[in-house]
């Protein structure tokens, strides 16, 4: 596709704080039973909806590897959203 969107909720990374990650059911289950005093309140927050739009602006080869250049637009403006989605 030459354009589209990535709609994946984000959560704090419980294995590598303070980083963010895409939230999955498996990641949410891993938080069950954790105590807020042990891990902190922010880690146990609910996942946040996150929407990124993308547009392919070029395809080329770089050092023998296929490269696709994309323009990213954060719709929801979450912390590190573009890094996590791409």
N, CA, C and O atoms as a CHARMM CRD file, in Angstrom:
* protein
*
  344
    1    1 UNK  N      0.83000  -1.18100   0.00000 PROA 1      0.00000
    2    1 UNK  CA     0.00000   0.00000   0.00000 PROA 1      0.00000
    3    1 UNK  C      0.88100   1.25400   0.00000 PROA 1      0.00000
    4    1 UNK  O      1.94000   1.27700   0.62800 PROA 1      0.00000
    5    2 UNK  N      0.44300   2.27200  -0.69400 PROA 2      0.00000
    6    2 UNK  CA     1.21400   3.50900  -0.73300 PROA 2      0.00000
    7    2 UNK  C      0.86800   4.44100   0.42500 PROA 2      0.00000
    8    2 UNK  O      1.58100   5.41400   0.67000 PROA 2      0.00000
    9    3 UNK  N     -0.22500   4.14800   1.14100 PROA 3      0.00000
   10    3 UNK  CA    -0.57500   4.90800   2.33600 PROA 3      0.00000
   11    3 UNK  C     -1.49300   4.06500   3.19600 PROA 3      0.00000
   12    3 UNK  O     -2.10600   3.10600   2.72800 PROA 3      0.00000
   13    4 UNK  N     -1.57600   4.43500   4.44500 PROA 4      0.00000
   14    4 UNK  CA    -2.43300   3.68800   5.36000 PROA 4      0.00000
   15    4 UNK  C     -2.27800   4.19100   6.76800 PROA 4      0.00000
   16    4 UNK  O     -1.77900   5.29100   7.00300 PROA 4      0.00000
   17    5 UNK  N     -2.71600   3.36600   7.71200 PROA 5      0.00000
   18    5 UNK  CA    -2.62500   3.76200   9.11200 PROA 5      0.00000
   19    5 UNK  C     -2.24600   2.56100   9.97200 PROA 5      0.00000
   20    5 UNK  O     -2.47700   1.40600   9.61400 PROA 5      0.00000
   21    6 UNK  N     -1.66700   2.87600  11.10100 PROA 6      0.00000
   22    6 UNK  CA    -1.30500   1.88200  12.10600 PROA 6      0.00000
   23    6 UNK  C     -2.09300   2.26000  13.35400 PROA 6      0.00000
   24    6 UNK  O     -1.89900   3.33800  13.91500 PROA 6      0.00000
   25    7 UNK  N     -2.97300   1.37600  13.78000 PROA 7      0.00000
   26    7 UNK  CA    -3.83800   1.66300  14.92600 PROA 7      0.00000
   27    7 UNK  C     -3.60400   0.58600  15.98000 PROA 7      0.00000
   28    7 UNK  O     -4.34400  -0.39500  16.05300 PROA 7      0.00000
   29    8 UNK  N     -2.55900   0.78000  16.80200 PROA 8      0.00000
   30    8 UNK  CA    -2.20100  -0.17900  17.83700 PROA 8      0.00000
   31    8 UNK  C     -2.03700   0.55500  19.17000 PROA 8      0.00000
   32    8 UNK  O     -1.32600   1.55800  19.23400 PROA 8      0.00000
   33    9 UNK  N     -2.68700   0.07000  20.23600 PROA 9      0.00000
   34    9 UNK  CA    -2.57800   0.74200  21.52700 PROA 9      0.00000
   35    9 UNK  C     -1.17200   0.61600  22.10000 PROA 9      0.00000
   36    9 UNK  O     -0.47600  -0.36900  21.85600 PROA 9      0.00000
   37   10 UNK  N     -0.76200   1.63100  22.86700 PROA 10     0.00000
   38   10 UNK  CA     0.56200   1.64100  23.47900 PROA 10     0.00000
   39   10 UNK  C      0.45600   1.52700  24.98900 PROA 10     0.00000
   40   10 UNK  O     -0.52800   1.94800  25.59600 PROA 10     0.00000
   41   11 UNK  N      1.49600   0.94500  25.58300 PROA 11     0.00000
   42   11 UNK  CA     1.59600   0.81500  27.03500 PROA 11     0.00000
   43   11 UNK  C      3.04900   0.99800  27.43800 PROA 11     0.00000
   44   11 UNK  O      3.94100   0.93600  26.59200 PROA 11     0.00000
   45   12 UNK  N      3.29300   1.21900  28.70600 PROA 12     0.00000
   46   12 UNK  CA     4.66600   1.27500  29.20200 PROA 12     0.00000
   47   12 UNK  C      5.26000  -0.13500  29.14700 PROA 12     0.00000
   48   12 UNK  O      4.56300  -1.11900  29.39400 PROA 12     0.00000
   49   13 UNK  N      6.53000  -0.22100  28.82500 PROA 13     0.00000
   50   13 UNK  CA     7.22200  -1.51100  28.73100 PROA 13     0.00000
   51   13 UNK  C      7.63400  -1.95100  30.13300 PROA 13     0.00000
   52   13 UNK  O      8.51500  -1.34400  30.74300 PROA 13     0.00000
   53   14 UNK  N      6.99700  -3.00600  30.64600 PROA 14     0.00000
   54   14 UNK  CA     7.27000  -3.46300  32.00200 PROA 14     0.00000
   55   14 UNK  C      8.60400  -4.18600  32.11000 PROA 14     0.00000
   56   14 UNK  O      9.12900  -4.33600  33.21300 PROA 14     0.00000
   57   15 UNK  N      9.16900  -4.64000  30.98400 PROA 15     0.00000
   58   15 UNK  CA    10.46800  -5.31300  31.01200 PROA 15     0.00000
   59   15 UNK  C     11.62400  -4.32300  30.87900 PROA 15     0.00000
   60   15 UNK  O     12.70400  -4.53700  31.42800 PROA 15     0.00000
   61   16 UNK  N     11.38100  -3.23300  30.13800 PROA 16     0.00000
   62   16 UNK  CA    12.42300  -2.24800  29.90000 PROA 16     0.00000
   63   16 UNK  C     11.90600  -0.82500  30.11400 PROA 16     0.00000
   64   16 UNK  O     11.85700  -0.03200  29.17400 PROA 16     0.00000
   65   17 UNK  N     11.52100  -0.50300  31.35600 PROA 17     0.00000
   66   17 UNK  CA    11.07800   0.86600  31.58600 PROA 17     0.00000
   67   17 UNK  C     12.24800   1.82700  31.40300 PROA 17     0.00000
   68   17 UNK  O     13.38500   1.44400  31.67700 PROA 17     0.00000
   69   18 UNK  N     12.02200   3.02600  30.96400 PROA 18     0.00000
   70   18 UNK  CA    10.75400   3.72600  30.78800 PROA 18     0.00000
   71   18 UNK  C     10.24100   3.65100  29.35900 PROA 18     0.00000
   72   18 UNK  O      9.42100   4.48300  28.96900 PROA 18     0.00000
   73   19 UNK  N     10.68800   2.69400  28.56800 PROA 19     0.00000
   74   19 UNK  CA    10.28500   2.59900  27.16800 PROA 19     0.00000
   75   19 UNK  C      8.80800   2.24700  27.02400 PROA 19     0.00000
   76   19 UNK  O      8.15000   1.83100  27.97700 PROA 19     0.00000
   77   20 UNK  N      8.31000   2.42800  25.80300 PROA 20     0.00000
   78   20 UNK  CA     6.92900   2.10700  25.47100 PROA 20     0.00000
   79   20 UNK  C      6.91700   0.89300  24.54300 PROA 20     0.00000
   80   20 UNK  O      7.93000   0.57600  23.91900 PROA 20     0.00000
   81   21 UNK  N      5.77500   0.21900  24.45200 PROA 21     0.00000
   82   21 UNK  CA     5.60900  -0.91900  23.54200 PROA 21     0.00000
   83   21 UNK  C      4.15500  -1.00300  23.10400 PROA 21     0.00000
   84   21 UNK  O      3.27400  -0.40100  23.71700 PROA 21     0.00000
   85   22 UNK  N      3.91500  -1.75700  22.03300 PROA 22     0.00000
   86   22 UNK  CA     2.54500  -2.03400  21.60600 PROA 22     0.00000
   87   22 UNK  C      1.92500  -2.96500  22.64600 PROA 22     0.00000
   88   22 UNK  O      2.55200  -3.93600  23.06800 PROA 22     0.00000
   89   23 UNK  N      0.71400  -2.67100  23.04800 PROA 23     0.00000
   90   23 UNK  CA     0.01700  -3.47600  24.04100 PROA 23     0.00000
   91   23 UNK  C     -0.66800  -4.65900  23.36800 PROA 23     0.00000
   92   23 UNK  O     -1.34500  -4.50200  22.35200 PROA 23     0.00000
   93   24 UNK  N     -0.48500  -5.84200  23.94400 PROA 24     0.00000
   94   24 UNK  CA    -1.18100  -7.04700  23.48400 PROA 24     0.00000
   95   24 UNK  C     -1.88100  -7.67700  24.68600 PROA 24     0.00000
   96   24 UNK  O     -1.62400  -7.29300  25.82700 PROA 24     0.00000
   97   25 UNK  N     -2.75500  -8.63300  24.43500 PROA 25     0.00000
   98   25 UNK  CA    -3.40800  -9.34300  25.53600 PROA 25     0.00000
   99   25 UNK  C     -2.37700 -10.01800  26.42500 PROA 25     0.00000
  100   25 UNK  O     -2.50700 -10.01300  27.64900 PROA 25     0.00000
  101   26 UNK  N     -1.35200 -10.60000  25.81000 PROA 26     0.00000
  102   26 UNK  CA    -0.28900 -11.27700  26.57200 PROA 26     0.00000
  103   26 UNK  C      0.43400 -10.29500  27.50000 PROA 26     0.00000
  104   26 UNK  O      0.71200 -10.61000  28.65700 PROA 26     0.00000
  105   27 UNK  N      0.73200  -9.10900  26.98000 PROA 27     0.00000
  106   27 UNK  CA     1.39800  -8.10900  27.81900 PROA 27     0.00000
  107   27 UNK  C      0.49400  -7.66900  28.96500 PROA 27     0.00000
  108   27 UNK  O      0.97600  -7.44500  30.07500 PROA 27     0.00000
  109   28 UNK  N     -0.79300  -7.54400  28.71700 PROA 28     0.00000
  110   28 UNK  CA    -1.72400  -7.13700  29.77200 PROA 28     0.00000
  111   28 UNK  C     -1.83500  -8.21600  30.84600 PROA 28     0.00000
  112   28 UNK  O     -1.91400  -7.90400  32.03300 PROA 28     0.00000
  113   29 UNK  N     -1.84100  -9.49800  30.43000 PROA 29     0.00000
  114   29 UNK  CA    -1.90000 -10.59200  31.40300 PROA 29     0.00000
  115   29 UNK  C     -0.66200 -10.60500  32.29800 PROA 29     0.00000
  116   29 UNK  O     -0.74900 -10.96900  33.47100 PROA 29     0.00000
  117   30 UNK  N      0.48500 -10.21000  31.75300 PROA 30     0.00000
  118   30 UNK  CA     1.72400 -10.19000  32.53500 PROA 30     0.00000
  119   30 UNK  C      1.65900  -9.19100  33.68700 PROA 30     0.00000
  120   30 UNK  O      2.41600  -9.31000  34.65000 PROA 30     0.00000
  121   31 UNK  N      0.76900  -8.21500  33.60000 PROA 31     0.00000
  122   31 UNK  CA     0.64800  -7.20400  34.64600 PROA 31     0.00000
  123   31 UNK  C     -0.25400  -7.63500  35.79900 PROA 31     0.00000
  124   31 UNK  O     -0.24700  -7.00900  36.85900 PROA 31     0.00000
  125   32 UNK  N     -1.03000  -8.69900  35.59800 PROA 32     0.00000
  126   32 UNK  CA    -1.96100  -9.16600  36.63000 PROA 32     0.00000
  127   32 UNK  C     -1.17200  -9.57500  37.86800 PROA 32     0.00000
  128   32 UNK  O     -0.21200 -10.34200  37.79200 PROA 32     0.00000
  129   33 UNK  N     -1.59100  -9.05500  38.98000 PROA 33     0.00000
  130   33 UNK  CA    -0.95900  -9.41800  40.24800 PROA 33     0.00000
  131   33 UNK  C      0.21600  -8.55000  40.64300 PROA 33     0.00000
  132   33 UNK  O      0.71500  -8.67100  41.76200 PROA 33     0.00000
  133   34 UNK  N      0.67800  -7.66600  39.74700 PROA 34     0.00000
  134   34 UNK  CA     1.77400  -6.77500  40.11900 PROA 34     0.00000
  135   34 UNK  C      1.25000  -5.70500  41.07400 PROA 34     0.00000
  136   34 UNK  O      0.13300  -5.21500  40.91000 PROA 34     0.00000
  137   35 UNK  N      2.03900  -5.35200  42.04600 PROA 35     0.00000
  138   35 UNK  CA     1.64300  -4.36600  43.04000 PROA 35     0.00000
  139   35 UNK  C      2.13900  -2.98700  42.64700 PROA 35     0.00000
  140   35 UNK  O      3.29600  -2.82500  42.25800 PROA 35     0.00000
  141   36 UNK  N      1.26600  -1.99300  42.74600 PROA 36     0.00000
  142   36 UNK  CA     1.59900  -0.62500  42.35300 PROA 36     0.00000
  143   36 UNK  C      2.81200  -0.10600  43.13500 PROA 36     0.00000
  144   36 UNK  O      3.59100   0.68600  42.60400 PROA 36     0.00000
  145   37 UNK  N      2.97900  -0.53700  44.37600 PROA 37     0.00000
  146   37 UNK  CA     4.12400  -0.08100  45.17300 PROA 37     0.00000
  147   37 UNK  C      5.43800  -0.67900  44.67600 PROA 37     0.00000
  148   37 UNK  O      6.50400  -0.09700  44.88100 PROA 37     0.00000
  149   38 UNK  N      5.36400  -1.83700  44.02400 PROA 38     0.00000
  150   38 UNK  CA     6.57400  -2.48100  43.50700 PROA 38     0.00000
  151   38 UNK  C      6.97400  -1.95200  42.13400 PROA 38     0.00000
  152   38 UNK  O      8.16200  -1.80000  41.84900 PROA 38     0.00000
  153   39 UNK  N      5.99000  -1.67200  41.28500 PROA 39     0.00000
  154   39 UNK  CA     6.30000  -1.30800  39.89500 PROA 39     0.00000
  155   39 UNK  C      5.95700   0.13200  39.54300 PROA 39     0.00000
  156   39 UNK  O      6.40600   0.63300  38.51200 PROA 39     0.00000
  157   40 UNK  N      5.18700   0.79600  40.35900 PROA 40     0.00000
  158   40 UNK  CA     4.80800   2.17800  40.08300 PROA 40     0.00000
  159   40 UNK  C      3.47100   2.27800  39.37900 PROA 40     0.00000
  160   40 UNK  O      3.06800   1.37600  38.64400 PROA 40     0.00000
  161   41 UNK  N      2.79500   3.37800  39.61400 PROA 41     0.00000
  162   41 UNK  CA     1.44900   3.60200  39.08700 PROA 41     0.00000
  163   41 UNK  C      1.42200   3.68500  37.56400 PROA 41     0.00000
  164   41 UNK  O      0.52400   3.12800  36.93200 PROA 41     0.00000
  165   42 UNK  N      2.40700   4.38200  36.96000 PROA 42     0.00000
  166   42 UNK  CA     2.39600   4.58300  35.50700 PROA 42     0.00000
  167   42 UNK  C      2.45500   3.26000  34.74600 PROA 42     0.00000
  168   42 UNK  O      1.83600   3.12100  33.69100 PROA 42     0.00000
  169   43 UNK  N      3.19800   2.29100  35.28100 PROA 43     0.00000
  170   43 UNK  CA     3.33400   1.00700  34.59600 PROA 43     0.00000
  171   43 UNK  C      1.99700   0.26800  34.51400 PROA 43     0.00000
  172   43 UNK  O      1.76100  -0.48300  33.56800 PROA 43     0.00000
  173   44 UNK  N      1.13600   0.47700  35.48600 PROA 44     0.00000
  174   44 UNK  CA    -0.13800  -0.24100  35.52800 PROA 44     0.00000
  175   44 UNK  C     -1.28500   0.51900  34.87400 PROA 44     0.00000
  176   44 UNK  O     -2.43200   0.07900  34.94500 PROA 44     0.00000
  177   45 UNK  N     -0.99800   1.65000  34.24200 PROA 45     0.00000
  178   45 UNK  CA    -2.05400   2.37900  33.53100 PROA 45     0.00000
  179   45 UNK  C     -2.58200   1.55000  32.37200 PROA 45     0.00000
  180   45 UNK  O     -1.86700   0.71600  31.81600 PROA 45     0.00000
  181   46 UNK  N     -3.83000   1.78100  32.01500 PROA 46     0.00000
  182   46 UNK  CA    -4.43100   1.08900  30.87600 PROA 46     0.00000
  183   46 UNK  C     -3.72900   1.49100  29.58500 PROA 46     0.00000
  184   46 UNK  O     -3.19600   2.59700  29.49400 PROA 46     0.00000
  185   47 UNK  N     -3.72200   0.60800  28.58200 PROA 47     0.00000
  186   47 UNK  CA    -3.14500   0.97400  27.28000 PROA 47     0.00000
  187   47 UNK  C     -3.87900   2.18000  26.69800 PROA 47     0.00000
  188   47 UNK  O     -5.06700   2.38600  26.94500 PROA 47     0.00000
  189   48 UNK  N     -3.14200   2.96400  25.92300 PROA 48     0.00000
  190   48 UNK  CA    -3.73000   4.15700  25.31100 PROA 48     0.00000
  191   48 UNK  C     -3.82900   3.97500  23.81000 PROA 48     0.00000
  192   48 UNK  O     -2.88500   3.52700  23.15800 PROA 48     0.00000
  193   49 UNK  N     -4.99800   4.33200  23.26800 PROA 49     0.00000
  194   49 UNK  CA    -5.19800   4.25400  21.82700 PROA 49     0.00000
  195   49 UNK  C     -4.14500   5.10400  21.13400 PROA 49     0.00000
  196   49 UNK  O     -3.76700   6.16900  21.62200 PROA 49     0.00000
  197   50 UNK  N     -3.67900   4.62200  19.99600 PROA 50     0.00000
  198   50 UNK  CA    -2.60600   5.31800  19.29500 PROA 50     0.00000
  199   50 UNK  C     -2.76700   5.09900  17.79000 PROA 50     0.00000
  200   50 UNK  O     -2.82000   3.96100  17.32300 PROA 50     0.00000
  201   51 UNK  N     -2.84300   6.19000  17.04500 PROA 51     0.00000
  202   51 UNK  CA    -3.05000   6.11900  15.60400 PROA 51     0.00000
  203   51 UNK  C     -1.94900   6.89000  14.88100 PROA 51     0.00000
  204   51 UNK  O     -1.70200   8.06400  15.16000 PROA 51     0.00000
  205   52 UNK  N     -1.29300   6.19900  13.94300 PROA 52     0.00000
  206   52 UNK  CA    -0.25100   6.79200  13.09800 PROA 52     0.00000
  207   52 UNK  C     -0.65700   6.61500  11.64200 PROA 52     0.00000
  208   52 UNK  O     -1.03900   5.51900  11.23200 PROA 52     0.00000
  209   53 UNK  N     -0.57900   7.67800  10.86500 PROA 53     0.00000
  210   53 UNK  CA    -0.81200   7.57800   9.42100 PROA 53     0.00000
  211   53 UNK  C      0.53100   7.57100   8.71900 PROA 53     0.00000
  212   53 UNK  O      1.46700   8.24200   9.15300 PROA 53     0.00000
  213   54 UNK  N      0.63200   6.80600   7.62100 PROA 54     0.00000
  214   54 UNK  CA     1.87300   6.76500   6.86500 PROA 54     0.00000
  215   54 UNK  C      1.60300   6.91200   5.37900 PROA 54     0.00000
  216   54 UNK  O      0.52000   6.59200   4.88800 PROA 54     0.00000
  217   55 UNK  N      2.61000   7.40100   4.68000 PROA 55     0.00000
  218   55 UNK  CA     2.56000   7.54400   3.22300 PROA 55     0.00000
  219   55 UNK  C      3.93600   7.16700   2.67300 PROA 55     0.00000
  220   55 UNK  O      4.95100   7.70900   3.11100 PROA 55     0.00000
  221   56 UNK  N      3.96900   6.24400   1.72000 PROA 56     0.00000
  222   56 UNK  CA     5.22700   5.87300   1.08300 PROA 56     0.00000
  223   56 UNK  C      5.63700   7.00700   0.16100 PROA 56     0.00000
  224   56 UNK  O      4.87900   7.40200  -0.72500 PROA 56     0.00000
  225   57 UNK  N      6.84500   7.53000   0.37200 PROA 57     0.00000
  226   57 UNK  CA     7.31400   8.64400  -0.45000 PROA 57     0.00000
  227   57 UNK  C      8.42400   8.22500  -1.40900 PROA 57     0.00000
  228   57 UNK  O      8.81100   9.00000  -2.28400 PROA 57     0.00000
  229   58 UNK  N      8.93400   7.01400  -1.25300 PROA 58     0.00000
  230   58 UNK  CA     9.95200   6.55300  -2.18200 PROA 58     0.00000
  231   58 UNK  C     10.43200   5.15000  -1.86200 PROA 58     0.00000
  232   58 UNK  O     10.37000   4.69300  -0.72000 PROA 58     0.00000
  233   59 UNK  N     10.91000   4.48100  -2.89500 PROA 59     0.00000
  234   59 UNK  CA    11.52600   3.16100  -2.75100 PROA 59     0.00000
  235   59 UNK  C     12.83600   3.20300  -3.50200 PROA 59     0.00000
  236   59 UNK  O     12.90400   3.70800  -4.62200 PROA 59     0.00000
  237   60 UNK  N     13.88300   2.66800  -2.88000 PROA 60     0.00000
  238   60 UNK  CA    15.20600   2.69200  -3.49200 PROA 60     0.00000
  239   60 UNK  C     16.04400   1.56000  -2.93300 PROA 60     0.00000
  240   60 UNK  O     15.57300   0.74900  -2.13500 PROA 60     0.00000
  241   61 UNK  N     17.27100   1.52100  -3.35800 PROA 61     0.00000
  242   61 UNK  CA    18.21000   0.53100  -2.85900 PROA 61     0.00000
  243   61 UNK  C     19.34600   1.26200  -2.15600 PROA 61     0.00000
  244   61 UNK  O     19.84800   2.26800  -2.65800 PROA 61     0.00000
  245   62 UNK  N     19.74700   0.76100  -1.00600 PROA 62     0.00000
  246   62 UNK  CA    20.82100   1.35800  -0.22400 PROA 62     0.00000
  247   62 UNK  C     21.77300   0.25100   0.19800 PROA 62     0.00000
  248   62 UNK  O     21.41500  -0.62300   0.98800 PROA 62     0.00000
  249   63 UNK  N     22.97900   0.29500  -0.33100 PROA 63     0.00000
  250   63 UNK  CA    24.00300  -0.70900  -0.03100 PROA 63     0.00000
  251   63 UNK  C     23.47900  -2.12400  -0.27300 PROA 63     0.00000
  252   63 UNK  O     23.72500  -3.03300   0.52100 PROA 63     0.00000
  253   64 UNK  N     22.76200  -2.29700  -1.36600 PROA 64     0.00000
  254   64 UNK  CA    22.25500  -3.61200  -1.75100 PROA 64     0.00000
  255   64 UNK  C     20.98300  -4.03800  -1.05000 PROA 64     0.00000
  256   64 UNK  O     20.52900  -5.16600  -1.24100 PROA 64     0.00000
  257   65 UNK  N     20.38900  -3.16300  -0.24000 PROA 65     0.00000
  258   65 UNK  CA    19.16000  -3.49200   0.48600 PROA 65     0.00000
  259   65 UNK  C     18.01000  -2.62000   0.00800 PROA 65     0.00000
  260   65 UNK  O     18.17300  -1.42100  -0.21900 PROA 65     0.00000
  261   66 UNK  N     16.84200  -3.24100  -0.14300 PROA 66     0.00000
  262   66 UNK  CA    15.64700  -2.49100  -0.51400 PROA 66     0.00000
  263   66 UNK  C     15.24300  -1.59700   0.66100 PROA 66     0.00000
  264   66 UNK  O     15.17500  -2.04400   1.80600 PROA 66     0.00000
  265   67 UNK  N     14.97900  -0.32800   0.35100 PROA 67     0.00000
  266   67 UNK  CA    14.60700   0.64900   1.37000 PROA 67     0.00000
  267   67 UNK  C     13.31900   1.33900   0.93800 PROA 67     0.00000
  268   67 UNK  O     13.17200   1.72500  -0.22100 PROA 67     0.00000
  269   68 UNK  N     12.39800   1.49000   1.86700 PROA 68     0.00000
  270   68 UNK  CA    11.16900   2.23900   1.62300 PROA 68     0.00000
  271   68 UNK  C     11.16600   3.44400   2.54300 PROA 68     0.00000
  272   68 UNK  O     11.28200   3.30400   3.76000 PROA 68     0.00000
  273   69 UNK  N     11.03600   4.61500   1.96900 PROA 69     0.00000
  274   69 UNK  CA    10.96800   5.84400   2.76200 PROA 69     0.00000
  275   69 UNK  C      9.49800   6.19700   2.96900 PROA 69     0.00000
  276   69 UNK  O      8.70400   6.20500   2.02900 PROA 69     0.00000
  277   70 UNK  N      9.16000   6.48700   4.21100 PROA 70     0.00000
  278   70 UNK  CA     7.77000   6.80200   4.54200 PROA 70     0.00000
  279   70 UNK  C      7.68400   8.12100   5.29000 PROA 70     0.00000
  280   70 UNK  O      8.60600   8.51000   6.00700 PROA 70     0.00000
  281   71 UNK  N      6.57400   8.79000   5.11200 PROA 71     0.00000
  282   71 UNK  CA     6.24400   9.99100   5.87600 PROA 71     0.00000
  283   71 UNK  C      5.25400   9.54700   6.94200 PROA 71     0.00000
  284   71 UNK  O      4.21700   8.96300   6.62800 PROA 71     0.00000
  285   72 UNK  N      5.57200   9.82200   8.20300 PROA 72     0.00000
  286   72 UNK  CA     4.72200   9.42100   9.32000 PROA 72     0.00000
  287   72 UNK  C      4.02700  10.63200   9.90600 PROA 72     0.00000
  288   72 UNK  O      4.62700  11.70100  10.02700 PROA 72     0.00000
  289   73 UNK  N      2.76800  10.47100  10.26800 PROA 73     0.00000
  290   73 UNK  CA     2.00200  11.53400  10.91600 PROA 73     0.00000
  291   73 UNK  C      1.32400  10.96000  12.14800 PROA 73     0.00000
  292   73 UNK  O      0.50900  10.04400  12.04600 PROA 73     0.00000
  293   74 UNK  N      1.66000  11.49700  13.30300 PROA 74     0.00000
  294   74 UNK  CA     1.04200  11.07400  14.55100 PROA 74     0.00000
  295   74 UNK  C     -0.31700  11.74800  14.68100 PROA 74     0.00000
  296   74 UNK  O     -0.40100  12.97500  14.71600 PROA 74     0.00000
  297   75 UNK  N     -1.37600  10.95700  14.75200 PROA 75     0.00000
  298   75 UNK  CA    -2.71800  11.50600  14.90900 PROA 75     0.00000
  299   75 UNK  C     -3.03500  11.67600  16.39700 PROA 75     0.00000
  300   75 UNK  O     -3.62900  12.67700  16.79700 PROA 75     0.00000
  301   76 UNK  N     -2.64000  10.70400  17.21000 PROA 76     0.00000
  302   76 UNK  CA    -2.99100  10.75000  18.63300 PROA 76     0.00000
  303   76 UNK  C     -1.91500  11.37000  19.51100 PROA 76     0.00000
  304   76 UNK  O     -2.20900  11.74700  20.64600 PROA 76     0.00000
  305   77 UNK  N     -0.68500  11.49200  19.03300 PROA 77     0.00000
  306   77 UNK  CA     0.35500  12.21000  19.75300 PROA 77     0.00000
  307   77 UNK  C      0.86100  11.56000  21.03200 PROA 77     0.00000
  308   77 UNK  O      1.16600  12.26200  21.99600 PROA 77     0.00000
  309   78 UNK  N      0.95700  10.24900  21.06200 PROA 78     0.00000
  310   78 UNK  CA     1.45700   9.55100  22.24600 PROA 78     0.00000
  311   78 UNK  C      2.98600   9.62300  22.32100 PROA 78     0.00000
  312   78 UNK  O      3.66800   9.80700  21.31200 PROA 78     0.00000
  313   79 UNK  N      3.50000   9.47400  23.53900 PROA 79     0.00000
  314   79 UNK  CA     4.93800   9.47400  23.75500 PROA 79     0.00000
  315   79 UNK  C      5.59700   8.33400  22.98900 PROA 79     0.00000
  316   79 UNK  O      5.18700   7.18300  23.13500 PROA 79     0.00000
  317   80 UNK  N      6.59000   8.62200  22.19100 PROA 80     0.00000
  318   80 UNK  CA     7.37300   7.64300  21.41400 PROA 80     0.00000
  319   80 UNK  C      6.53500   6.84800  20.41200 PROA 80     0.00000
  320   80 UNK  O      6.96400   5.79100  19.94900 PROA 80     0.00000
  321   81 UNK  N      5.35800   7.34100  20.08000 PROA 81     0.00000
  322   81 UNK  CA     4.43900   6.61700  19.20000 PROA 81     0.00000
  323   81 UNK  C      5.06300   6.23200  17.86900 PROA 81     0.00000
  324   81 UNK  O      4.94800   5.07900  17.45400 PROA 81     0.00000
  325   82 UNK  N      5.71700   7.15800  17.19200 PROA 82     0.00000
  326   82 UNK  CA     6.27900   6.85600  15.87600 PROA 82     0.00000
  327   82 UNK  C      7.39100   5.82500  15.97900 PROA 82     0.00000
  328   82 UNK  O      7.52000   4.96800  15.10500 PROA 82     0.00000
  329   83 UNK  N      8.19400   5.89400  17.03100 PROA 83     0.00000
  330   83 UNK  CA     9.24900   4.89900  17.22600 PROA 83     0.00000
  331   83 UNK  C      8.68100   3.50400  17.46300 PROA 83     0.00000
  332   83 UNK  O      9.20600   2.52300  16.93600 PROA 83     0.00000
  333   84 UNK  N      7.62900   3.41200  18.23900 PROA 84     0.00000
  334   84 UNK  CA     7.04900   2.10900  18.57300 PROA 84     0.00000
  335   84 UNK  C      6.30600   1.52700  17.36800 PROA 84     0.00000
  336   84 UNK  O      6.44300   0.33600  17.08800 PROA 84     0.00000
  337   85 UNK  N      5.54200   2.31700  16.66600 PROA 85     0.00000
  338   85 UNK  CA     4.76400   1.82300  15.52800 PROA 85     0.00000
  339   85 UNK  C      5.63500   1.42500  14.35100 PROA 85     0.00000
  340   85 UNK  O      5.23400   0.58800  13.54200 PROA 85     0.00000
  341   86 UNK  N      6.80600   2.00500  14.24300 PROA 86     0.00000
  342   86 UNK  CA     7.66000   1.69800  13.08900 PROA 86     0.00000
  343   86 UNK  C      8.95500   1.13000  13.56800 PROA 86     0.00000
  344   86 UNK  O      9.82200   0.80100  12.75900 PROA 86     0.00000
